[in-house]
Short mmCIF file of C-alpha atoms in Angstrom, two decimals:
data_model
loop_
_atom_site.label_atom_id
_atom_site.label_comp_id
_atom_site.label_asym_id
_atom_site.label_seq_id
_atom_site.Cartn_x
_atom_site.Cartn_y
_atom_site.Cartn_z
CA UNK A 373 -35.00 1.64 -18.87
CA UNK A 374 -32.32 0.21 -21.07
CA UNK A 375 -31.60 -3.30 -20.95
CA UNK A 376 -27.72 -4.11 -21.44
CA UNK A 377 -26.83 -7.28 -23.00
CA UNK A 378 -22.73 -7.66 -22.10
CA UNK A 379 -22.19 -10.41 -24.86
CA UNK A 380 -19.37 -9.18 -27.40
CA UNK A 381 -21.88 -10.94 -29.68
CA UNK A 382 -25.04 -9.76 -29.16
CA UNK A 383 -27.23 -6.89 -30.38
CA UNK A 384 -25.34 -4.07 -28.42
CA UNK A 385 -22.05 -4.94 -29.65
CA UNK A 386 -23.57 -4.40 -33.25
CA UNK A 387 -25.41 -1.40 -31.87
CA UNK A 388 -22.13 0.36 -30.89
CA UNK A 389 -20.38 -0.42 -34.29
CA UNK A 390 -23.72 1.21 -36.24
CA UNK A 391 -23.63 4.13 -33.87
CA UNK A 392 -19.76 4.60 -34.40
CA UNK A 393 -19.39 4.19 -30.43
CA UNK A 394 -16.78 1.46 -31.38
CA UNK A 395 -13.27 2.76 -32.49
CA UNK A 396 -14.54 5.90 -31.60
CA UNK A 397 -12.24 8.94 -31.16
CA UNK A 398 -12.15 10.23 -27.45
CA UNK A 399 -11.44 13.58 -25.57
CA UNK A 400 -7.91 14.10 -24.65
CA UNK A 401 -7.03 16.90 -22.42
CA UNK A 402 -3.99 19.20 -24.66
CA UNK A 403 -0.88 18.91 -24.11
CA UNK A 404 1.86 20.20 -25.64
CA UNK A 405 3.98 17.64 -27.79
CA UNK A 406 7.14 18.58 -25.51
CA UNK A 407 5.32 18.07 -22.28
CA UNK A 408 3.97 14.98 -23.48
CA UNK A 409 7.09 13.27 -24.79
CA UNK A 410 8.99 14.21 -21.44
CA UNK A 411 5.74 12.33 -19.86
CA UNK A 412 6.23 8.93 -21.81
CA UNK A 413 9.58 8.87 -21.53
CA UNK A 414 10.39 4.99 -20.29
CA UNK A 415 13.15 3.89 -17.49
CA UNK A 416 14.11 0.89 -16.69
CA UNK A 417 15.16 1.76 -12.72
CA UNK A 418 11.67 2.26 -11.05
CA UNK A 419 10.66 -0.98 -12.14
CA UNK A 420 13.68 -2.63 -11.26
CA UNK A 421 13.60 -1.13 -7.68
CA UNK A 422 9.86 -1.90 -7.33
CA UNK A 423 10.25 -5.81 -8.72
CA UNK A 424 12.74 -6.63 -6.62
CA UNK A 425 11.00 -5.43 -4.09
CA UNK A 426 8.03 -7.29 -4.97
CA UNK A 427 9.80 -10.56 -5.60
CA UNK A 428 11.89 -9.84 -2.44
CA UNK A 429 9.12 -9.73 -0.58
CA UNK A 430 7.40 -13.03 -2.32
CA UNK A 431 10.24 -14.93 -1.77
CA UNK A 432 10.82 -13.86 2.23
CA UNK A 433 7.33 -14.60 3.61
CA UNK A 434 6.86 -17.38 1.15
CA UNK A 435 10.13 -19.02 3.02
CA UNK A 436 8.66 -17.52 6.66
CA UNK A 437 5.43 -19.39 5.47
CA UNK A 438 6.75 -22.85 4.59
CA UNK A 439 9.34 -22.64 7.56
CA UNK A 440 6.58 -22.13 10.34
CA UNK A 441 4.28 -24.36 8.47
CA UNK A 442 1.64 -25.76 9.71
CA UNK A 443 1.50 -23.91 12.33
CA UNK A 444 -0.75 -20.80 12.48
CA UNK A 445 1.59 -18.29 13.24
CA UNK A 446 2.57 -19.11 9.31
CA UNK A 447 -0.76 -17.65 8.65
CA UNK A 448 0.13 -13.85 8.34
CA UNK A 449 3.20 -14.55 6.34
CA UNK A 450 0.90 -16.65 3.70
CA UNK A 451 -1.68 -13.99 3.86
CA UNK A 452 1.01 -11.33 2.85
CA UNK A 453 2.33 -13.41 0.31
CA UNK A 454 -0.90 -14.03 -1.00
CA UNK A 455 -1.51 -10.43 -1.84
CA UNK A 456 1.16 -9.99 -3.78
CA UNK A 457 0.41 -12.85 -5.36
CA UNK A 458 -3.17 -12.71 -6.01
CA UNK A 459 -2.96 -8.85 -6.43
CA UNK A 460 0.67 -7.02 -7.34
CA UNK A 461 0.49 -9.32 -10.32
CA UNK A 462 -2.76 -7.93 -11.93
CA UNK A 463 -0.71 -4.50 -11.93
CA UNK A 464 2.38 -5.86 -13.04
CA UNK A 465 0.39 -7.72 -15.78
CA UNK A 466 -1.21 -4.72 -16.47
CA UNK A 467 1.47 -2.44 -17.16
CA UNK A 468 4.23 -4.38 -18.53
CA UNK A 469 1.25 -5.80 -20.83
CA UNK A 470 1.63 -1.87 -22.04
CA UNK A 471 4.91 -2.56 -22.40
CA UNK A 472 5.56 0.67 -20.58
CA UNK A 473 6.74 -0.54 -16.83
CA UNK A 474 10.45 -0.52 -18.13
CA UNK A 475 12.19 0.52 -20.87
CA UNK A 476 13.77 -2.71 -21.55
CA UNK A 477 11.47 -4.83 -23.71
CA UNK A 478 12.11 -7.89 -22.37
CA UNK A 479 11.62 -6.82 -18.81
CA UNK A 480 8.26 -6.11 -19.40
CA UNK A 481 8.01 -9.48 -21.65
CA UNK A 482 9.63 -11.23 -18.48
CA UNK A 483 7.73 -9.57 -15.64
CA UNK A 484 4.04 -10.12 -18.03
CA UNK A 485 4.50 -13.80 -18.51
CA UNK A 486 5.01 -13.69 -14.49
CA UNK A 487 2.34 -11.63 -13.34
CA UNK A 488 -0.22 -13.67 -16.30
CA UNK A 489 0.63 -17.13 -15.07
CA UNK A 490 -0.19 -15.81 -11.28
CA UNK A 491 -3.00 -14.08 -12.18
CA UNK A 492 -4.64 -16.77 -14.82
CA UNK A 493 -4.25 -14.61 -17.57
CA UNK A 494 -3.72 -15.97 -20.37
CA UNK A 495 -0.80 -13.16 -22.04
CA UNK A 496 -1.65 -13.97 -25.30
CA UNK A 497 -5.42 -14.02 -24.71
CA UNK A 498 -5.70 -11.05 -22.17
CA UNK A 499 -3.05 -8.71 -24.46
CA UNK A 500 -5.73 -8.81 -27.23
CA UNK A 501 -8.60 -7.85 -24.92
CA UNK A 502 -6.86 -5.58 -23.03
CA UNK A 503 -6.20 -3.59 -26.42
CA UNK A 504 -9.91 -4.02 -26.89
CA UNK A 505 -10.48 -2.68 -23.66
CA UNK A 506 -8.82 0.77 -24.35
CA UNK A 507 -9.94 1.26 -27.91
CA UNK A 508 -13.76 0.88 -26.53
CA UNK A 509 -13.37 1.37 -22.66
CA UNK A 510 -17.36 0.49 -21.06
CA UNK A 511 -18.62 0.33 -24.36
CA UNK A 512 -21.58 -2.18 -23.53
CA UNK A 513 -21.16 -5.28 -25.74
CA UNK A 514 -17.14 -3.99 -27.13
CA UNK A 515 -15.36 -4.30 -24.00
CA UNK A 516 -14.46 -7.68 -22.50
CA UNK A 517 -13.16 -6.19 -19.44
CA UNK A 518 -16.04 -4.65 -17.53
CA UNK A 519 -15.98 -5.38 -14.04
CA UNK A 520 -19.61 -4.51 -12.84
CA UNK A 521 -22.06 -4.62 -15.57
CA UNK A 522 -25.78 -3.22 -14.78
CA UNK A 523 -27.38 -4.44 -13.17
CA UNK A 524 -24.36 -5.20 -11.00
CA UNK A 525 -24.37 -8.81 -9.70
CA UNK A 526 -23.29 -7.89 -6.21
CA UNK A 527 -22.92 -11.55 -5.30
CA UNK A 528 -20.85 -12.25 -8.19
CA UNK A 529 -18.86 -8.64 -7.10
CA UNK A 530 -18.67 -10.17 -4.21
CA UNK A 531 -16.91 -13.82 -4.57
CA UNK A 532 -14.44 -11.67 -6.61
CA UNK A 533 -12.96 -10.78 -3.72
CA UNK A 534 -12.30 -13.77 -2.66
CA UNK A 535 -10.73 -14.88 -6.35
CA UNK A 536 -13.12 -17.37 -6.75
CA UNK A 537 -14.83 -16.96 -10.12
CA UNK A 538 -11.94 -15.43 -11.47
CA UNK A 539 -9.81 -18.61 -10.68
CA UNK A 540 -12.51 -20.63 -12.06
CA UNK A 541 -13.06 -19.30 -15.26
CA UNK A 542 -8.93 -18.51 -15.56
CA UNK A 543 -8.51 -22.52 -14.92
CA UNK A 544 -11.57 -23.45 -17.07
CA UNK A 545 -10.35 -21.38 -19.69
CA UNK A 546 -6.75 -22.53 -19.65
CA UNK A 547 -8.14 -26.06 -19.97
CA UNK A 548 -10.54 -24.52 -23.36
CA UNK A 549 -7.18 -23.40 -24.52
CA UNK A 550 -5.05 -26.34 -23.67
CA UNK A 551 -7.17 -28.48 -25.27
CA UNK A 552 -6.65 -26.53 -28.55
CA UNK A 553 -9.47 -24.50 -28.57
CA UNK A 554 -10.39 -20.58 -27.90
CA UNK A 555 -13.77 -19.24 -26.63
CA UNK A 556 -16.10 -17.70 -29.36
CA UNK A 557 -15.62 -14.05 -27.86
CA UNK A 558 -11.95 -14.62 -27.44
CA UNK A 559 -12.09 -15.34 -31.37
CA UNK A 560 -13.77 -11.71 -31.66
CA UNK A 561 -10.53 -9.96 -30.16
CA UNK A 562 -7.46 -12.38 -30.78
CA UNK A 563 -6.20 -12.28 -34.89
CA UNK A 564 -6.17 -16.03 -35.97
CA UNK A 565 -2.02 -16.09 -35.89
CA UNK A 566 -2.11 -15.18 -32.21
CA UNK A 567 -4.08 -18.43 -31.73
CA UNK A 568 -1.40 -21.00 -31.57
CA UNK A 569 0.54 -19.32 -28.94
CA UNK A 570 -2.66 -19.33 -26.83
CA UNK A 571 -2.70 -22.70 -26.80
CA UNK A 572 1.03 -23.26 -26.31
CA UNK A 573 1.01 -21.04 -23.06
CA UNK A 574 -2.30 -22.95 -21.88
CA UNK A 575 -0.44 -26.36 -21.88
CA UNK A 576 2.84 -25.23 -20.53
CA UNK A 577 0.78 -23.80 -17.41
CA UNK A 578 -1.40 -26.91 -17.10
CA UNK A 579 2.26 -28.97 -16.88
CA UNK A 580 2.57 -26.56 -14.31
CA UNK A 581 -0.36 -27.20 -12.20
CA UNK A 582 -0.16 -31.18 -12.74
CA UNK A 583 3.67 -30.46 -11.09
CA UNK A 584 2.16 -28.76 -8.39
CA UNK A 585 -0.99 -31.34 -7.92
CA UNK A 586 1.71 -33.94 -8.10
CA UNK A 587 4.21 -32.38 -5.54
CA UNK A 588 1.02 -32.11 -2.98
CA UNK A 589 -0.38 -35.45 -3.65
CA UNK A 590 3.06 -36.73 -3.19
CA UNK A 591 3.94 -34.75 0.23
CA UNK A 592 0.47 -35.97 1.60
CA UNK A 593 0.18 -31.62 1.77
CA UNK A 594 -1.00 -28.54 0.16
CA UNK A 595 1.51 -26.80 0.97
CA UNK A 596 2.90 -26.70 -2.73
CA UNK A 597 -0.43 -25.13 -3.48
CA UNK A 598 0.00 -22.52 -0.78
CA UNK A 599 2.89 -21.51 -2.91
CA UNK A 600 1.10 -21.99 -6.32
CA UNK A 601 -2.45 -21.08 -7.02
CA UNK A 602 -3.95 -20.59 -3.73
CA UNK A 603 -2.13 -17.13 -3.21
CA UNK A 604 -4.70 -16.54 -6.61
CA UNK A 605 -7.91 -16.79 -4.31
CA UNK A 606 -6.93 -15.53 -0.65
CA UNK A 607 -4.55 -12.56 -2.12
CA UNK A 608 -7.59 -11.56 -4.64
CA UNK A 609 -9.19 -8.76 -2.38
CA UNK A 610 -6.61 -5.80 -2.81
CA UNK A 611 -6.48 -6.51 -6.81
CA UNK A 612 -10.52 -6.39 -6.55
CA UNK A 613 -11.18 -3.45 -4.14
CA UNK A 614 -8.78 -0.86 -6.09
CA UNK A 615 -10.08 -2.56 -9.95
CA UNK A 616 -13.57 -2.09 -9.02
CA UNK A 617 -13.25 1.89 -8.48
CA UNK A 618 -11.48 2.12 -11.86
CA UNK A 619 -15.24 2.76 -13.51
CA UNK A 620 -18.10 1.46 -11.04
CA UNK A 621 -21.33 3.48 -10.84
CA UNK A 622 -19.91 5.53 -13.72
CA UNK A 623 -21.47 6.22 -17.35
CA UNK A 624 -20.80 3.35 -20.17
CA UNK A 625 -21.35 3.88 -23.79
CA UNK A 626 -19.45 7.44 -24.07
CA UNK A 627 -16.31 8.84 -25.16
CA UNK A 628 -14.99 11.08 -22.49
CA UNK A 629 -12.58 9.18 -20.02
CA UNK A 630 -13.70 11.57 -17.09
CA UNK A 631 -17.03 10.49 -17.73
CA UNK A 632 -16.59 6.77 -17.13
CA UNK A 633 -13.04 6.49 -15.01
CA UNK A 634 -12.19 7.36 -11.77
CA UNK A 635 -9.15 8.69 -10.08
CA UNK A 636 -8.60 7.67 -6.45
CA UNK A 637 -6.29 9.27 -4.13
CA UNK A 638 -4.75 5.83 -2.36
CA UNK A 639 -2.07 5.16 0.51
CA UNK A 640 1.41 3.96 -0.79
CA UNK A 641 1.27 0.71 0.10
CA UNK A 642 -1.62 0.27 -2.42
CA UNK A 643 -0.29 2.38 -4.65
CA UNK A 644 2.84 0.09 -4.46
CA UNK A 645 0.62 -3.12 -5.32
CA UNK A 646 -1.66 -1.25 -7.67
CA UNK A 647 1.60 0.27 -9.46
CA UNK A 648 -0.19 3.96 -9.79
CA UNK A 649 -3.40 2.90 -11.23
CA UNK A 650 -5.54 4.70 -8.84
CA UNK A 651 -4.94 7.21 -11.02
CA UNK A 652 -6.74 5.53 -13.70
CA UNK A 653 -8.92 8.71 -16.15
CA UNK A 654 -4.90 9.72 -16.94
CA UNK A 655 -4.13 5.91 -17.81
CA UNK A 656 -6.75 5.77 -20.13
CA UNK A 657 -6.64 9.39 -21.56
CA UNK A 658 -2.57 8.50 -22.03
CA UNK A 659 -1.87 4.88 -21.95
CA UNK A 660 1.87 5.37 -23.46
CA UNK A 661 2.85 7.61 -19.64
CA UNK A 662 4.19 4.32 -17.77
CA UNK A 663 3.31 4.19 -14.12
CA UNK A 664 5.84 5.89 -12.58
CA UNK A 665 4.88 9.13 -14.38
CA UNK A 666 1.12 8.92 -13.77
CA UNK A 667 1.41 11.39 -10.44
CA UNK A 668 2.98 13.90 -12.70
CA UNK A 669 0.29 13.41 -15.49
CA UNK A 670 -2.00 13.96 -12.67
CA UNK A 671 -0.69 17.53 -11.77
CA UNK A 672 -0.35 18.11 -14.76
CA UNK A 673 -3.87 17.60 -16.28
CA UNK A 674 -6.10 17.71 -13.14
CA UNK A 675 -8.13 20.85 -13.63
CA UNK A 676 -9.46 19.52 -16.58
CA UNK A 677 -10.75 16.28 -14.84
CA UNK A 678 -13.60 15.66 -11.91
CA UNK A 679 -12.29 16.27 -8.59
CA UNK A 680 -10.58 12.69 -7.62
CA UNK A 681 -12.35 10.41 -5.09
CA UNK A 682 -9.73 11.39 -1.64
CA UNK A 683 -9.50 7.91 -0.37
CA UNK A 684 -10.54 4.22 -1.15
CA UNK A 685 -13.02 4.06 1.33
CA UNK A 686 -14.68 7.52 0.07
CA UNK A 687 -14.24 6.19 -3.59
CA UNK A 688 -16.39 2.99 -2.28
CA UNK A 689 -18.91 5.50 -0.20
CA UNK A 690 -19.33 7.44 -3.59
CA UNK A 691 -19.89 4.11 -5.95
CA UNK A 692 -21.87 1.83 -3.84
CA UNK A 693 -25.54 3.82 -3.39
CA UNK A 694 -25.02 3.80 -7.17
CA UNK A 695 -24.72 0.39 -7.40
CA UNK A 696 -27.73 -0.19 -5.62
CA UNK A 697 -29.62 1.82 -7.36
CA UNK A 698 -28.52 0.46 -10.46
CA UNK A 699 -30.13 -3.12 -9.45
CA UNK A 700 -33.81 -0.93 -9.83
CA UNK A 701 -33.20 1.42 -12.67
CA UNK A 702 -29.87 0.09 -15.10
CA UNK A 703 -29.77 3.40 -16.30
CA UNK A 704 -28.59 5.47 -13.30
CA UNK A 705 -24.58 6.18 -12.60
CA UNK A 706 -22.80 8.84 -11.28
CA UNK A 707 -22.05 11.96 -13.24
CA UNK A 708 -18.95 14.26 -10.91
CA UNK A 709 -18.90 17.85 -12.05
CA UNK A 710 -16.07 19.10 -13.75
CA UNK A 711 -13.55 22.16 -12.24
CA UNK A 712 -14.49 25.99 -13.38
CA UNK A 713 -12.45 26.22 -16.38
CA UNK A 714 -12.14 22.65 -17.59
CA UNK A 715 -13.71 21.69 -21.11
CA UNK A 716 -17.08 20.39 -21.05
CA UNK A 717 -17.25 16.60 -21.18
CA UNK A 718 -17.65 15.75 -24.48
CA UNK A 719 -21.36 14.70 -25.17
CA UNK A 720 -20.93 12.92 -29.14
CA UNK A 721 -22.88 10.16 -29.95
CA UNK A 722 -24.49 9.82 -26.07
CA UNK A 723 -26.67 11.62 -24.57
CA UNK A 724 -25.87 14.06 -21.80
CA UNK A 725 -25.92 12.36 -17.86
CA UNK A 726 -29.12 12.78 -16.90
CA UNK A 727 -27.50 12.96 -12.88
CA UNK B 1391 6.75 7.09 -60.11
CA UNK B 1392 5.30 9.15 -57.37
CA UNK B 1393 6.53 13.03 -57.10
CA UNK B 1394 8.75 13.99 -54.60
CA UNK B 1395 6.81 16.51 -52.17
CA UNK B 1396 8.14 19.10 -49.53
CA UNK B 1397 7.36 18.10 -46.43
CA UNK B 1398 8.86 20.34 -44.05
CA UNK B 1399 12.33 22.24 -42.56
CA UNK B 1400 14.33 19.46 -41.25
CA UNK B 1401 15.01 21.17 -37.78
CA UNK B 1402 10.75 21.15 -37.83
CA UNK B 1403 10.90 17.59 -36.14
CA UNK B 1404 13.05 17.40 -32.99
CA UNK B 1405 15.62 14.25 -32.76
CA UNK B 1406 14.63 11.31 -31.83
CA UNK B 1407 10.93 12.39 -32.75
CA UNK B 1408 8.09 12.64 -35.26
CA UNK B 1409 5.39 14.81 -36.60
CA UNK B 1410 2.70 14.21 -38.62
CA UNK B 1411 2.27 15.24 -42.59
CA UNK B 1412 -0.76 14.92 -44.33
CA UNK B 1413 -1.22 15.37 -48.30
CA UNK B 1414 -3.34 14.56 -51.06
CA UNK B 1415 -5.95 13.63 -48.31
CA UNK B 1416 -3.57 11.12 -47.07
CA UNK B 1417 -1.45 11.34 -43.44
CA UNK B 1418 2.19 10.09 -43.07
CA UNK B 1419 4.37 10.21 -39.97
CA UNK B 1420 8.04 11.66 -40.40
CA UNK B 1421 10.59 10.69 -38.21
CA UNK B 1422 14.19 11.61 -37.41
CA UNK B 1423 16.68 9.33 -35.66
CA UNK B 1424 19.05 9.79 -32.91
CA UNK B 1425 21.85 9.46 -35.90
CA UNK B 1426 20.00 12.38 -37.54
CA UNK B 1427 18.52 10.42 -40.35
CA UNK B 1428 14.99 11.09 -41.76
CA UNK B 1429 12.26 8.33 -42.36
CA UNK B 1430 8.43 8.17 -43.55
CA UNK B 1431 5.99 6.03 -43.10
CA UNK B 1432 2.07 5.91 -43.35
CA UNK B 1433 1.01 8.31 -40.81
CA UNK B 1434 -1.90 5.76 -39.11
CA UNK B 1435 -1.36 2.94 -37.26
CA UNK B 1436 -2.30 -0.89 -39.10
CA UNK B 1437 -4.11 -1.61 -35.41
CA UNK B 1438 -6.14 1.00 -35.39
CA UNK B 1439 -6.43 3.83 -36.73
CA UNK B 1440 -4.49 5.78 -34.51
CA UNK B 1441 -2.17 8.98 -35.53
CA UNK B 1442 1.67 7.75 -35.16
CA UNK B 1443 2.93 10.95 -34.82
CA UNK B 1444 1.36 10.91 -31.40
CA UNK B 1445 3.14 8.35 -29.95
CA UNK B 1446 6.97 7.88 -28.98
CA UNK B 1447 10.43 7.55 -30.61
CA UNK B 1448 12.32 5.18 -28.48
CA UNK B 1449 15.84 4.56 -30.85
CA UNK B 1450 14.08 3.05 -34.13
CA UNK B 1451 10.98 2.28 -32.76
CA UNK B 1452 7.77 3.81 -33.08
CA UNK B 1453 4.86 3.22 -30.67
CA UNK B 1454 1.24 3.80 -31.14
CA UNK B 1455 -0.04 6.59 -28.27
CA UNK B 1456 -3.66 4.05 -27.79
CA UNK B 1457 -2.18 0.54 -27.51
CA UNK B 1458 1.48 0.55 -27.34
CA UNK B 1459 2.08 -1.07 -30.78
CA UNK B 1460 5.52 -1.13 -31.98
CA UNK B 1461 6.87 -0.57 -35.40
CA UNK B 1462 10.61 -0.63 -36.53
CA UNK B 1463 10.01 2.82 -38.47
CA UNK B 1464 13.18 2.38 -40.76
CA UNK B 1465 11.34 -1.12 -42.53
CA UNK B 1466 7.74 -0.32 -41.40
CA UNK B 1467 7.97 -4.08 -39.49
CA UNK B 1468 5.25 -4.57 -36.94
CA UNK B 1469 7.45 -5.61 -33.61
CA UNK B 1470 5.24 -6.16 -30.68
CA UNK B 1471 1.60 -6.65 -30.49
CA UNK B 1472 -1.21 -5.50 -31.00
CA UNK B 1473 0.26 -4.41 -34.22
CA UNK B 1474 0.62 -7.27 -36.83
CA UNK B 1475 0.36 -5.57 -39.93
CA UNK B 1476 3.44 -3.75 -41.16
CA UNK B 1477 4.00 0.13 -42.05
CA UNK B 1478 4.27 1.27 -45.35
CA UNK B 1479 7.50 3.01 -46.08
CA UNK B 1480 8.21 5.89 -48.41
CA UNK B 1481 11.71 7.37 -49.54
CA UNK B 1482 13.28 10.56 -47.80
CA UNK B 1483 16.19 12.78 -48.85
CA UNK B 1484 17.53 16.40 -47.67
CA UNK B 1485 17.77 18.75 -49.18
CA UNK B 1486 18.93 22.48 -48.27
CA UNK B 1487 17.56 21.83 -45.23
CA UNK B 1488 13.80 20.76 -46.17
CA UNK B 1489 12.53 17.14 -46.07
CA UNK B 1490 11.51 15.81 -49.06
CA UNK B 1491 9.15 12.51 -49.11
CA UNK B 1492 8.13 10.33 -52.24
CA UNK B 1493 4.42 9.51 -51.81
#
């Protein structure tokens, strides 16, 4: 059995860079150049339509909440606030960090610095290893953004769902930052003239937070915080259920997105908070087709990719016997066979899954 | 002074798009503008290395197909991260309907 060591720098991350696993080039189904440019063509109006939407949303049960506060019937209005909160803005983050969302550049610059400040992000920081996390996607000791490492700390997997690590580390980290500083790892992803604006985004957002300390301190009341930076905790779950499908219980150190993402059928309400990322082996095969697209990309490309999971639930029936297993025997995931007719995964510098 | 080389026919590259052009063991990315005007630049991304010519032709801008790197491709400047690096440009002209590039 294989021990993993996640560090970005330990001995795997130098493994992967002596194997050529890092910067590696990946399978791509074919598409014609035509196809493909129709596919990442941007628009501004889906985005617009679905962030005011959002923000619509934010802003109505937000004022239901504080207007029936502190009573309980407030409570359903904070939890559905909370969700968008804790969990629209790590798709919104996500995809106007592509720069793809809208069309408009400063949309997505607008909508990023939004959804990163809700999230704890920092945009400077989490831009850098998001980048990281496509060149070398579950490439053990390249990627900063693995969710469940092997063996997978279920405890830890499951606090996430309740935001409360994440906020932790987000807050500790803004503090790192604020204070002038950057993490070692974050120094392995972030070019040293990125660094300053790390640190100038980390103390505008701890003037923030002292605001909102100040404000609830002052009102004897945490309500202020039931506006800003609870919603980060008790809205986590949706953001955490649909991220940890993206590549649970699937391979790591390989080259083939089909072999280590996972597409998920989802209702449209998640789909709406997750902005499309359920379908998440044609985000990473195509990262330029912005979110509204991805359903086409998916007709489009699906016979050449594993069957997708049919709903969240079967997604999390599929993943989780892996996951156990996983905390015996690290080197176990789930291998889903490919339709008659598709190209064979692509089997370079890994060996074939052994399930 | 480098040689001026034949790249391609100039309705080869659609507007508002690019292809890719590799010679001498080296790859360049050709573009042509909504105003029908012809550029060239290195064909590989200063990120990674990452084939241009994959990527999209928004206006003036070219962005990189892995990481959504922007590049001005008229001046080669780097315009949104993760690209920080700029493009190296090369000359263009037409002529009788073939591209020719200065590399």
């Amino acid at each position: 059995m294989t021990h993993r060591d996640y560090s970005l720098l330990g001995p795997d991350a130098r493994r992967a860079v002596e194997s050529g696993l890092a910067a590696a080039e990946w399978y791509h189904t074919d598409i014609p150049r035509k196809e493909m440019k129709a596919l990442m063509q941007r628009a501004d109006q889906p985005a617009i339509r679905d962030t005011v939407i959002l923000y619509g949303c934010m802003i109505a049960f937000a004022g239901i909440g504080i207007a029936l506060w502190p009573s309980w019937w407030s409570v359903p209005f904070w939890l559905a606030y909370g969700v968008l909160y804790g969990s629209a803005s790590d798709s919104r983050w996500h995809e106007c960090g592509h720069g793809t969302a809208f069309r408009t550049p400063w949309m997505n610059t607008v909508v990023y610095h939004i959804a990163s400040f809700m999230i704890i992000r920092n945009p400077v920081t989490w831009r850098w290893s998001h980048a990281r996390h496509h060149t070398d996607t579950i490439i053990v000791g390249r990627d900063p953004e693995i969710a469940v490492m092997r063996p997978p700390a279920l405890l830890r997997l499951g606090l996430a769902f309740f935001g409360i690590l994440d906020t932790w580390n987000g807050l500790g980290r803004m503090l790192l930052n604020a204070s002038g500083r950057l993490h070692p790892e974050e120094a392995t992803y972030i070019p040293e003239s990125e660094a300053s604006k790390v640190v100038l985004v980390a103390r505008v957002w701890v003037a923030i937070y002292a605001a909102t300390l100040t404000l609830a301190l002052a009102m004897q009341s945490i309500l202020p915080l039931m506006v800003i930076g609870l919603p980060r905790m008790c809205g986590a779950w949706h953001h955490v259920m649909t991220g940890l499908l993206q590549h649970g219980g699937l391979a790591d150190n390989v080259i083939d997105h089909r072999l280590n993402s996972r597409t998920v059928y989802m209702n449209p309400i998640s789909r709406f908070i997750y902005w499309n990322m359920n379908y998440h082996i044609e985000h990473h095969m195509f990262p330029m087709v912005p979110y509204h697209r991805l359903p086409d990309l998916h007709a489009r490309i699906k016979d050449d990719l594993p069957a997708p999971s049919p709903s969240i639930a079967a997604a999390y029936a599929e993943m989780i016997p892996v996951l156990i297993r996983q905390l015996r025997n690290e080197d176990v995931f789930l291998t889903r066979a490919l339709p008659e007719g598709a190209r064979p995964y692509r089997a370079d510098l890994h060996a074939l899954p052994a399930e | 002074m480098a040689d001026w080389i034949d790249a391609c026919a100039a309705d080869d590259i659609d507007e508002e798009d690019v292809i890719r052009f590799d010679h001498g063991g080296r790859t360049f990315a050709i573009y042509r503008s909504p105003e029908d005007a012809y550029y060239c630049t290195d064909g590989l991304c200063t990120h990674e290395q990452v084939h241009l010519a994959d990527g999209l032709v928004m206006d003036h801008v070219i962005e990189c197909p892995k990481h959504n790197g922007q590049f001005d491709y008229r001046t080669g400047e780097a315009k949104r991260a993760p690209v920080c690096v700029n493009l190296a440009t090369y000359p263009v002209r037409v002529e009788g309907g073939r591209v020719m590039v200065q590399v």
